[in-house]
Tab-separated table of C-alpha atoms in Angstrom:
chain	number	residue	atom	x	y	z
A	1	MET	CA	-20.410	-20.365	-20.542
A	2	SER	CA	-17.120	-18.725	-19.571
A	3	ALA	CA	-14.012	-20.648	-19.613
A	4	VAL	CA	-11.708	-20.771	-16.439
A	5	LEU	CA	-8.094	-19.429	-17.163
A	6	HIS	CA	-5.226	-19.815	-15.222
A	7	ARG	CA	-3.270	-17.072	-17.119
A	8	PRO	CA	-3.776	-13.422	-16.795
A	9	VAL	CA	-5.990	-11.933	-19.377
A	10	PRO	CA	-7.534	-8.675	-19.982
A	11	LEU	CA	-11.127	-8.456	-18.846
A	12	GLY	CA	-12.353	-6.095	-21.640
A	13	GLY	CA	-15.549	-4.079	-21.648
A	14	PRO	CA	-16.239	-0.337	-21.026
A	15	VAL	CA	-13.945	1.444	-18.632
A	16	LEU	CA	-16.493	4.210	-17.892
A	17	THR	CA	-19.576	2.919	-15.940
A	18	LYS	CA	-21.944	4.501	-13.389
A	19	GLY	CA	-19.116	3.791	-10.900
A	20	THR	CA	-16.468	4.989	-12.466
A	21	ARG	CA	-18.090	8.239	-13.439
A	22	ALA	CA	-18.674	8.936	-9.889
A	23	LEU	CA	-14.828	8.272	-9.491
A	24	VAL	CA	-14.110	10.793	-12.045
A	25	VAL	CA	-16.020	13.408	-10.347
A	26	LEU	CA	-14.208	12.650	-7.010
A	27	ALA	CA	-10.602	12.588	-8.809
A	28	ALA	CA	-11.531	16.072	-10.592
A	29	ILE	CA	-12.388	17.734	-7.150
A	30	GLY	CA	-9.060	16.065	-5.764
A	31	VAL	CA	-6.910	17.395	-8.622
A	32	ALA	CA	-8.587	21.043	-8.008
A	33	ALA	CA	-7.692	20.715	-4.282
A	34	MET	CA	-4.117	19.891	-5.379
A	35	ILE	CA	-3.818	22.808	-7.612
A	36	TYR	CA	-5.096	24.991	-4.701
A	37	ARG	CA	-2.352	23.635	-2.610
A	38	PHE	CA	0.206	24.893	-4.895
A	39	ALA	CA	-1.570	28.170	-5.443
A	40	ALA	CA	-2.330	29.011	-1.685
A	41	GLY	CA	0.778	27.228	-0.318
A	42	LEU	CA	0.999	24.838	2.424
A	43	GLY	CA	-0.069	27.435	5.075
A	44	GLY	CA	-3.034	28.509	3.126
A	45	ALA	CA	-4.291	25.088	1.970
A	46	THR	CA	-3.339	22.721	4.919
A	47	ALA	CA	-3.843	22.755	8.561
A	48	LEU	CA	-0.229	21.863	9.157
A	49	ASN	CA	1.947	23.800	11.835
A	50	ASP	CA	5.226	24.063	13.460
A	51	GLY	CA	3.904	21.212	16.019
A	52	TYR	CA	2.622	18.997	13.152
A	53	PRO	CA	4.821	19.275	10.208
A	54	TRP	CA	3.153	16.382	8.532
A	55	GLY	CA	-0.453	15.359	8.529
A	56	LEU	CA	-3.000	13.479	6.373
A	57	TRP	CA	-1.068	13.286	3.297
A	58	ILE	CA	2.069	11.561	5.049
A	59	ALA	CA	0.373	9.459	7.655
A	60	PHE	CA	-2.399	8.224	5.316
A	61	ASP	CA	-1.414	8.549	1.813
A	62	VAL	CA	2.226	7.708	2.296
A	63	VAL	CA	2.530	5.588	5.728
A	64	THR	CA	-0.628	3.788	5.349
A	65	GLY	CA	-0.896	3.863	1.509
A	66	THR	CA	2.516	2.284	0.976
A	67	ALA	CA	1.577	-0.480	3.746
A	68	LEU	CA	-1.484	-1.315	1.776
A	69	GLY	CA	0.717	-1.287	-1.566
A	70	CYS	CA	2.814	-4.111	-0.049
A	71	GLY	CA	0.571	-6.794	-1.302
A	72	GLY	CA	3.263	-7.372	-4.130
A	73	TYR	CA	5.981	-7.556	-1.758
A	74	ALA	CA	4.134	-10.160	0.522
A	75	VAL	CA	3.015	-12.302	-2.261
A	76	ALA	CA	6.694	-12.081	-3.842
A	77	LEU	CA	7.989	-13.419	-0.709
A	78	LEU	CA	5.785	-16.270	-0.851
A	79	VAL	CA	6.186	-17.169	-4.638
A	80	TYR	CA	9.996	-16.271	-5.107
A	81	VAL	CA	11.631	-16.815	-1.693
A	82	LEU	CA	9.542	-19.698	-0.366
A	83	ASN	CA	8.785	-21.184	-3.612
A	84	LYS	CA	4.707	-21.308	-3.052
A	85	GLY	CA	3.792	-21.280	-6.739
A	86	GLU	CA	-0.137	-21.543	-5.834
A	87	PHE	CA	0.072	-17.931	-4.953
A	88	HIS	CA	1.355	-16.913	-8.610
A	89	PRO	CA	-2.088	-15.612	-9.793
A	90	ALA	CA	-2.032	-13.019	-7.085
A	91	VAL	CA	1.192	-11.605	-8.211
A	92	ARG	CA	0.368	-9.196	-10.912
A	93	PRO	CA	-2.634	-7.594	-9.403
A	94	ALA	CA	-0.751	-7.224	-6.180
A	95	LEU	CA	2.199	-5.559	-8.090
A	96	LEU	CA	-0.380	-3.339	-9.839
A	97	THR	CA	-1.805	-2.305	-6.493
A	98	GLY	CA	1.659	-1.707	-5.077
A	99	ALA	CA	2.777	0.282	-8.081
A	100	LEU	CA	-0.393	2.563	-8.056
A	101	GLY	CA	-0.212	2.911	-4.268
A	102	TYR	CA	3.531	3.758	-4.141
A	103	SER	CA	3.078	6.132	-7.102
A	104	LEU	CA	0.244	7.936	-5.390
A	105	ALA	CA	2.398	8.113	-2.283
A	106	ALA	CA	5.023	9.845	-4.263
A	107	VAL	CA	2.412	12.389	-5.643
A	108	SER	CA	1.511	13.035	-1.954
A	109	ILE	CA	5.120	13.714	-1.078
A	110	LEU	CA	5.123	16.279	-3.892
A	111	LEU	CA	2.243	17.971	-2.222
A	112	ASP	CA	3.519	17.748	1.313
A	113	VAL	CA	7.189	19.298	0.983
A	114	GLY	CA	7.697	22.894	0.595
A	115	ARG	CA	9.821	22.837	-2.369
A	116	PRO	CA	8.961	19.817	-4.490
A	117	TRP	CA	11.029	20.855	-7.387
A	118	LEU	CA	14.174	20.020	-5.514
A	119	LEU	CA	13.128	16.461	-4.855
A	120	HIS	CA	15.219	15.205	-7.753
A	121	ARG	CA	18.412	15.979	-5.647
A	122	VAL	CA	17.500	13.078	-3.345
A	123	PRO	CA	18.846	10.379	-6.001
A	124	LEU	CA	20.904	12.529	-8.091
A	125	TYR	CA	23.020	14.604	-5.602
A	126	VAL	CA	25.072	11.671	-4.280
A	127	SER	CA	27.885	13.572	-2.742
A	128	HIS	CA	25.418	15.297	-0.564
A	129	TRP	CA	23.772	11.945	0.621
A	130	ASN	CA	23.307	11.691	4.539
A	131	THR	CA	23.198	7.951	4.884
A	132	SER	CA	22.542	8.183	8.647
A	133	SER	CA	19.262	9.681	8.075
A	134	ALA	CA	16.126	7.610	8.199
A	135	LEU	CA	14.138	10.222	6.191
A	136	PHE	CA	16.884	10.108	3.546
A	137	GLU	CA	16.476	6.208	3.326
A	138	VAL	CA	12.694	6.420	3.196
A	139	ALA	CA	12.795	9.041	0.409
A	140	LEU	CA	15.414	7.305	-1.691
A	141	CYS	CA	13.644	3.898	-1.146
A	142	VAL	CA	10.265	5.056	-2.156
A	143	MET	CA	11.773	6.875	-5.334
A	144	THR	CA	13.483	3.486	-6.319
A	145	TYR	CA	10.731	1.174	-5.546
A	146	VAL	CA	8.214	3.292	-7.588
A	147	ALA	CA	10.449	2.468	-10.579
A	148	VAL	CA	10.992	-1.080	-9.673
A	149	LEU	CA	7.219	-1.653	-9.361
A	150	TRP	CA	6.434	-0.446	-12.864
A	151	VAL	CA	9.344	-2.537	-14.229
A	152	GLU	CA	7.820	-5.600	-12.467
A	153	VAL	CA	4.254	-4.815	-13.686
A	154	SER	CA	5.520	-4.009	-17.356
A	155	PRO	CA	5.317	-7.323	-18.830
A	156	SER	CA	1.531	-7.033	-18.547
A	157	PHE	CA	1.675	-4.075	-21.005
A	158	LEU	CA	4.594	-5.288	-23.154
A	159	GLU	CA	2.783	-8.933	-23.722
A	160	ALA	CA	-0.365	-7.108	-24.641
A	161	TRP	CA	1.295	-4.571	-27.126
A	162	LYS	CA	3.206	-7.435	-28.563
A	163	LYS	CA	0.078	-9.238	-29.600
A	164	GLY	CA	-1.546	-6.121	-30.891
A	165	PRO	CA	-1.565	-4.530	-34.298
A	166	ALA	CA	1.794	-3.350	-36.090
A	167	GLY	CA	2.992	-0.124	-34.815
A	168	LEU	CA	4.927	1.686	-31.988
A	169	LYS	CA	3.252	-0.276	-29.202
A	170	LYS	CA	4.013	-3.613	-30.767
A	171	SER	CA	7.708	-2.604	-31.544
A	172	LEU	CA	8.207	-1.712	-27.962
A	173	GLY	CA	6.632	-5.072	-26.969
A	174	ASP	CA	8.664	-7.108	-29.237
A	175	ASN	CA	11.800	-5.262	-28.271
A	176	PHE	CA	11.615	-4.794	-24.611
A	177	LEU	CA	9.690	-7.838	-23.332
A	178	PRO	CA	12.675	-10.263	-23.792
A	179	ILE	CA	14.880	-7.834	-22.145
A	180	VAL	CA	12.588	-7.037	-19.204
A	181	GLU	CA	12.038	-10.826	-18.677
A	182	LYS	CA	15.820	-11.465	-18.495
A	183	ALA	CA	16.053	-8.802	-15.945
A	184	LEU	CA	13.278	-9.680	-13.931
A	185	PRO	CA	14.964	-11.754	-11.363
A	186	PHE	CA	17.298	-9.121	-10.281
A	187	VAL	CA	14.396	-6.636	-10.277
A	188	ILE	CA	12.395	-8.860	-8.173
A	189	ALA	CA	15.276	-9.174	-5.692
A	190	LEU	CA	15.619	-5.462	-5.445
A	191	GLY	CA	11.748	-5.343	-5.163
A	192	LEU	CA	11.964	-7.564	-1.970
A	193	LEU	CA	14.743	-5.509	-0.428
A	194	LEU	CA	13.527	-1.879	-1.027
A	195	PRO	CA	10.197	-2.276	1.038
A	196	THR	CA	11.936	-4.156	3.875
A	197	MET	CA	14.226	-0.967	4.343
A	198	HIS	CA	11.493	1.556	3.409
A	199	GLN	CA	8.759	0.083	5.934
A	200	SER	CA	11.275	-0.641	8.772
A	201	SER	CA	12.527	2.772	8.227
A	202	LEU	CA	9.139	4.542	8.754
A	203	GLY	CA	9.004	3.154	12.216
A	204	THR	CA	12.680	4.301	12.870
A	205	LEU	CA	11.626	7.749	11.763
A	206	MET	CA	9.245	7.902	14.601
A	207	LEU	CA	11.850	6.597	17.004
A	208	LEU	CA	13.422	10.360	16.538
A	209	SER	CA	10.093	11.756	18.104
A	210	GLY	CA	11.346	10.550	21.572
A	211	LYS	CA	9.004	11.694	24.312
A	212	LYS	CA	6.608	13.368	21.903
A	213	LEU	CA	5.279	9.862	20.961
A	214	HIS	CA	3.035	8.508	23.611
A	215	GLY	CA	4.665	5.658	25.644
A	216	LEU	CA	2.206	2.890	24.432
A	217	TRP	CA	3.432	3.377	20.844
A	218	SER	CA	7.107	4.912	21.393
A	219	THR	CA	9.205	1.595	21.475
A	220	PRO	CA	12.741	0.629	19.918
A	221	LEU	CA	10.765	-2.225	18.252
A	222	LEU	CA	8.989	0.287	16.054
A	223	PRO	CA	10.911	-0.678	12.697
A	224	LEU	CA	9.913	-4.273	13.430
A	225	LEU	CA	6.360	-3.538	14.105
A	226	PHE	CA	5.970	-1.438	10.973
A	227	LEU	CA	7.497	-4.410	8.984
A	228	ILE	CA	5.071	-6.915	10.618
A	229	SER	CA	2.148	-4.758	9.837
A	230	CYS	CA	2.967	-4.110	6.447
A	231	LEU	CA	2.949	-7.934	5.575
A	232	ALA	CA	-0.210	-8.293	7.471
A	233	MET	CA	-1.899	-5.465	5.529
A	234	GLY	CA	-0.489	-6.446	2.315
A	235	TYR	CA	-1.801	-10.072	2.559
A	236	ALA	CA	-5.111	-8.546	3.725
A	237	VAL	CA	-5.135	-6.323	0.720
A	238	VAL	CA	-4.745	-9.181	-1.757
A	239	ILE	CA	-7.872	-11.165	-0.230
A	240	PHE	CA	-9.739	-7.661	-0.039
A	241	GLU	CA	-8.991	-6.920	-3.787
A	242	SER	CA	-9.320	-10.376	-5.149
A	243	THR	CA	-12.689	-10.842	-3.596
A	244	LEU	CA	-14.022	-7.437	-4.648
A	245	SER	CA	-12.702	-7.944	-8.307
A	246	SER	CA	-14.338	-11.349	-8.306
A	247	VAL	CA	-17.785	-9.523	-7.518
A	248	ALA	CA	-17.311	-6.519	-9.444
A	249	PHE	CA	-16.196	-8.099	-12.794
A	250	LYS	CA	-17.984	-11.526	-12.269
A	251	ARG	CA	-14.777	-13.655	-12.144
A	252	PRO	CA	-14.786	-16.811	-10.439
A	253	ARG	CA	-13.333	-16.529	-7.006
A	254	GLU	CA	-9.997	-17.934	-6.060
A	255	GLY	CA	-11.337	-19.337	-2.899
A	256	LYS	CA	-8.725	-21.841	-2.328
A	257	MET	CA	-5.828	-19.580	-2.940
A	258	LEU	CA	-7.450	-16.854	-0.799
A	259	ALA	CA	-8.168	-19.304	2.155
A	260	ALA	CA	-4.422	-20.412	2.069
A	261	LEU	CA	-3.480	-16.730	2.247
A	262	GLY	CA	-5.648	-16.338	5.132
A	263	LYS	CA	-3.630	-19.089	6.838
A	264	VAL	CA	-0.432	-17.472	5.977
A	265	VAL	CA	-1.374	-14.070	7.510
A	266	VAL	CA	-2.475	-15.423	10.932
A	267	PRO	CA	0.954	-15.885	12.365
A	268	PHE	CA	1.838	-12.276	11.426
A	269	LEU	CA	-1.346	-11.152	13.277
A	270	TRP	CA	-0.316	-13.082	16.435
A	271	ALA	CA	3.230	-11.817	16.389
A	272	TRP	CA	2.024	-8.203	15.835
A	273	ALA	CA	-0.394	-8.443	18.864
A	274	GLY	CA	2.248	-10.287	20.997
A	275	ILE	CA	5.165	-8.168	20.675
A	276	ARG	CA	3.299	-4.969	21.325
A	277	LEU	CA	1.746	-6.450	24.451
A	278	VAL	CA	5.121	-8.083	25.841
A	279	ASP	CA	6.905	-4.837	24.723
A	280	VAL	CA	4.446	-2.726	26.657
A	281	ALA	CA	4.802	-4.977	29.781
A	282	LEU	CA	8.629	-5.124	29.615
A	283	ARG	CA	9.037	-1.349	29.184
A	284	GLY	CA	7.106	-0.832	32.338
A	285	LYS	CA	4.261	0.957	30.488
A	286	LEU	CA	1.304	-1.073	32.119
A	287	ALA	CA	0.924	1.836	34.516
A	288	PHE	CA	-1.094	3.483	31.844
A	289	PHE	CA	-3.949	1.051	32.163
A	290	ALA	CA	-4.210	1.920	35.934
A	291	LYS	CA	-5.601	5.444	34.812
A	292	PRO	CA	-7.238	4.589	31.447
A	293	ASP	CA	-7.856	7.428	29.125
A	294	GLY	CA	-8.282	7.885	25.374
A	295	TYR	CA	-4.852	6.626	24.434
A	296	VAL	CA	-5.512	3.524	26.453
A	297	LEU	CA	-8.742	2.919	24.658
A	298	LEU	CA	-6.930	3.475	21.209
A	299	PHE	CA	-4.337	1.029	22.240
A	300	LEU	CA	-6.951	-1.713	23.223
A	301	VAL	CA	-9.061	-1.144	19.793
A	302	GLU	CA	-5.927	-1.482	17.800
A	303	ILE	CA	-5.198	-4.819	19.710
A	304	ALA	CA	-8.708	-6.070	19.309
A	305	LEU	CA	-8.593	-5.332	15.496
A	306	ILE	CA	-5.478	-7.444	15.396
A	307	VAL	CA	-6.512	-10.289	17.478
A	308	VAL	CA	-10.266	-10.689	16.275
A	309	PRO	CA	-9.341	-11.407	12.476
A	310	ALA	CA	-6.391	-13.951	13.867
A	311	VAL	CA	-9.353	-15.813	15.582
A	312	MET	CA	-11.643	-15.397	12.796
A	313	LEU	CA	-9.272	-17.309	10.511
A	314	ALA	CA	-8.070	-19.858	13.170
A	315	SER	CA	-9.702	-22.874	11.515
A	316	PRO	CA	-9.906	-24.092	7.569
A	317	GLU	CA	-13.701	-23.837	7.883
A	318	LYS	CA	-13.573	-20.294	8.710
A	319	ARG	CA	-10.856	-19.556	6.128
A	320	ALA	CA	-13.083	-21.216	3.540
A	321	ASP	CA	-15.866	-18.974	4.347
A	322	ALA	CA	-15.755	-16.181	1.706
A	323	GLY	CA	-17.656	-13.640	3.904
A	324	ASN	CA	-15.698	-14.361	6.906
A	325	LEU	CA	-12.420	-13.987	5.034
A	326	PHE	CA	-13.419	-10.753	3.470
A	327	ARG	CA	-14.556	-9.369	6.906
A	328	ALA	CA	-11.235	-10.552	8.595
A	329	ALA	CA	-9.274	-8.802	5.763
A	330	LEU	CA	-11.057	-5.622	6.140
A	331	LEU	CA	-10.392	-5.821	9.976
A	332	MET	CA	-6.720	-6.376	9.352
A	333	ILE	CA	-6.634	-3.280	6.891
A	334	LEU	CA	-8.459	-1.228	9.495
A	335	ALA	CA	-5.978	-2.319	12.228
A	336	GLY	CA	-2.799	-1.330	10.151
A	337	THR	CA	-4.479	1.920	9.114
A	338	LEU	CA	-5.258	2.812	12.759
A	339	TYR	CA	-1.955	1.778	13.921
A	340	ARG	CA	-0.056	3.824	11.499
A	341	ILE	CA	-2.182	6.964	11.572
A	342	ASP	CA	-2.061	6.931	15.609
A	343	THR	CA	1.838	6.574	15.709
A	344	PHE	CA	2.170	9.464	13.026
A	345	ILE	CA	-0.664	11.758	14.283
A	346	VAL	CA	-2.922	10.705	17.153
A	347	ALA	CA	-0.323	9.667	19.652
A	348	TYR	CA	2.268	12.031	18.457
A	349	ARG	CA	2.005	15.055	21.156
A	350	PRO	CA	4.152	18.021	20.168
A	351	GLY	CA	2.764	20.251	22.970
A	352	ALA	CA	-0.636	21.515	24.332
A	353	GLN	CA	-0.328	24.769	22.171
A	354	PHE	CA	-0.525	22.527	18.938
A	355	ALA	CA	-3.505	20.968	17.272
A	356	TYR	CA	-4.050	19.261	13.934
A	357	PHE	CA	-7.175	18.177	11.967
A	358	PRO	CA	-6.863	18.085	8.219
A	359	SER	CA	-8.282	20.801	6.195
A	360	LEU	CA	-10.891	20.487	3.425
A	361	ALA	CA	-8.277	20.709	0.916
A	362	GLU	CA	-6.303	17.746	2.481
A	363	ILE	CA	-9.163	15.628	2.710
A	364	LEU	CA	-10.370	16.327	-0.868
A	365	ALA	CA	-6.918	15.782	-2.348
A	366	THR	CA	-6.470	12.377	-0.532
A	367	THR	CA	-10.086	11.309	-1.739
A	368	GLY	CA	-9.119	12.235	-5.217
A	369	LEU	CA	-5.882	10.236	-5.069
A	370	VAL	CA	-7.817	7.203	-3.959
A	371	ALA	CA	-10.384	7.556	-6.653
A	372	ILE	CA	-7.592	7.952	-9.264
A	373	GLU	CA	-6.008	4.949	-7.997
A	374	ILE	CA	-9.144	2.732	-8.379
A	375	LEU	CA	-9.851	4.409	-11.650
A	376	VAL	CA	-6.429	3.542	-13.221
A	377	TYR	CA	-6.698	-0.107	-11.522
A	378	VAL	CA	-10.097	-0.588	-13.372
A	379	TYR	CA	-8.444	0.704	-16.597
A	380	PHE	CA	-5.559	-1.530	-16.429
A	381	VAL	CA	-7.368	-4.799	-15.526
A	382	LYS	CA	-9.809	-4.293	-18.420
A	383	ARG	CA	-7.098	-3.573	-20.979
A	384	PHE	CA	-4.309	-5.506	-19.896
A	385	PRO	CA	-3.527	-9.191	-18.529
A	386	ILE	CA	-3.583	-8.680	-14.875
A	387	LEU	CA	-6.304	-10.869	-13.393
A	388	THR	CA	-6.683	-14.415	-14.027
A	389	GLY	CA	-10.009	-16.369	-13.988
A	390	ALA	CA	-12.949	-16.588	-16.321
A	391	VAL	CA	-13.269	-14.326	-19.400
A	392	PRO	CA	-16.689	-12.775	-19.407
A	393	ALA	CA	-18.547	-13.312	-22.648
A	394	HIS	CA	-18.302	-9.750	-23.642
A	395	ALA	CA	-14.576	-9.611	-23.087
A	396	ALA	CA	-13.608	-12.188	-25.496
A	397	ALA	CA	-13.904	-9.850	-28.286
A	398	ALA	CA	-12.261	-6.975	-26.517
A	399	SER	CA	-9.368	-8.660	-25.372
A	400	GLN	CA	-7.132	-7.542	-28.030
A	401	VAL	CA	-5.375	-4.423	-26.672
A	402	ARG	CA	-4.993	-1.325	-28.847
């Protein structure tokens, strides 16, 4: 019989399974597509053009991927700002997901810019900083937050190495774990500030598109809407990830904590939908609904994807239903993904002479990055103390990290 633990433990067991082998194939194809991008150049490998200077790699990998990586930010607000200690078991897996999501978003930026070898100038060339640029703020925040997230995750590695056999890893664990633990309060504070700036700046960035962005999406409230949506998506990802890991790794489900998270996210959903509807009305954009077209339909679908999970999680009984909670989390993730892709691509109209649909290389590279993220997540939770819960029988002997 497995023991139920309330501290993180490595799950153990083999990393390579039938499922992860399939992910390895997708990751290899994705890496080949990335190599092709650098060999053929942006013009040859992507469908980007003068009207659409960014596409799938920015709209999905960066704008959506970083929002999905905001679980650590969202849970840290509850645990460290609002002192809700009952959510602490969700901190480490959420931070790991955030570190992976932001790191792979950084890789996507490397793929998307024309001269990636000059990106180091962003943090280093201080005298050239354009502090009034929203794009500069996004770039600097992403770079800094990637480093901050890995520092926040590092106690998992250092604790495991400290308990391991003598050698370099144990020495690193012995020497650096006390330093990191002392620095964590300051690092956590920085980890709360950076995504607040970064996610709101993504909305600010699209304010610059002016009339090119459809009136149902273009609003001065874009920074606020992006911030609210990233919090809703962050809580949704924590619920989604915890439920899936319970099934995949045969861990006891953290039902009480997840139901509580379901309650936390509901006000964000109502605020997100309410602000959008009131904003459209106050800006006089209701005229669009008199002549409904594809954009109106997309807007209504987005609102429905926000409102439906809010209704699904309205009562304690509904939040205690694991299947209902998981389906609501999926809808929230879909709502945020659709809202961000619509804002950056679908509702962005640079002119009738321009069109964009991602090339095969763009799609394969994105698929590969997602596969890599899942593979690395599986490796880390099996080798390091990330997840809490029951230790599977086969994991007990494998919990010593080498």
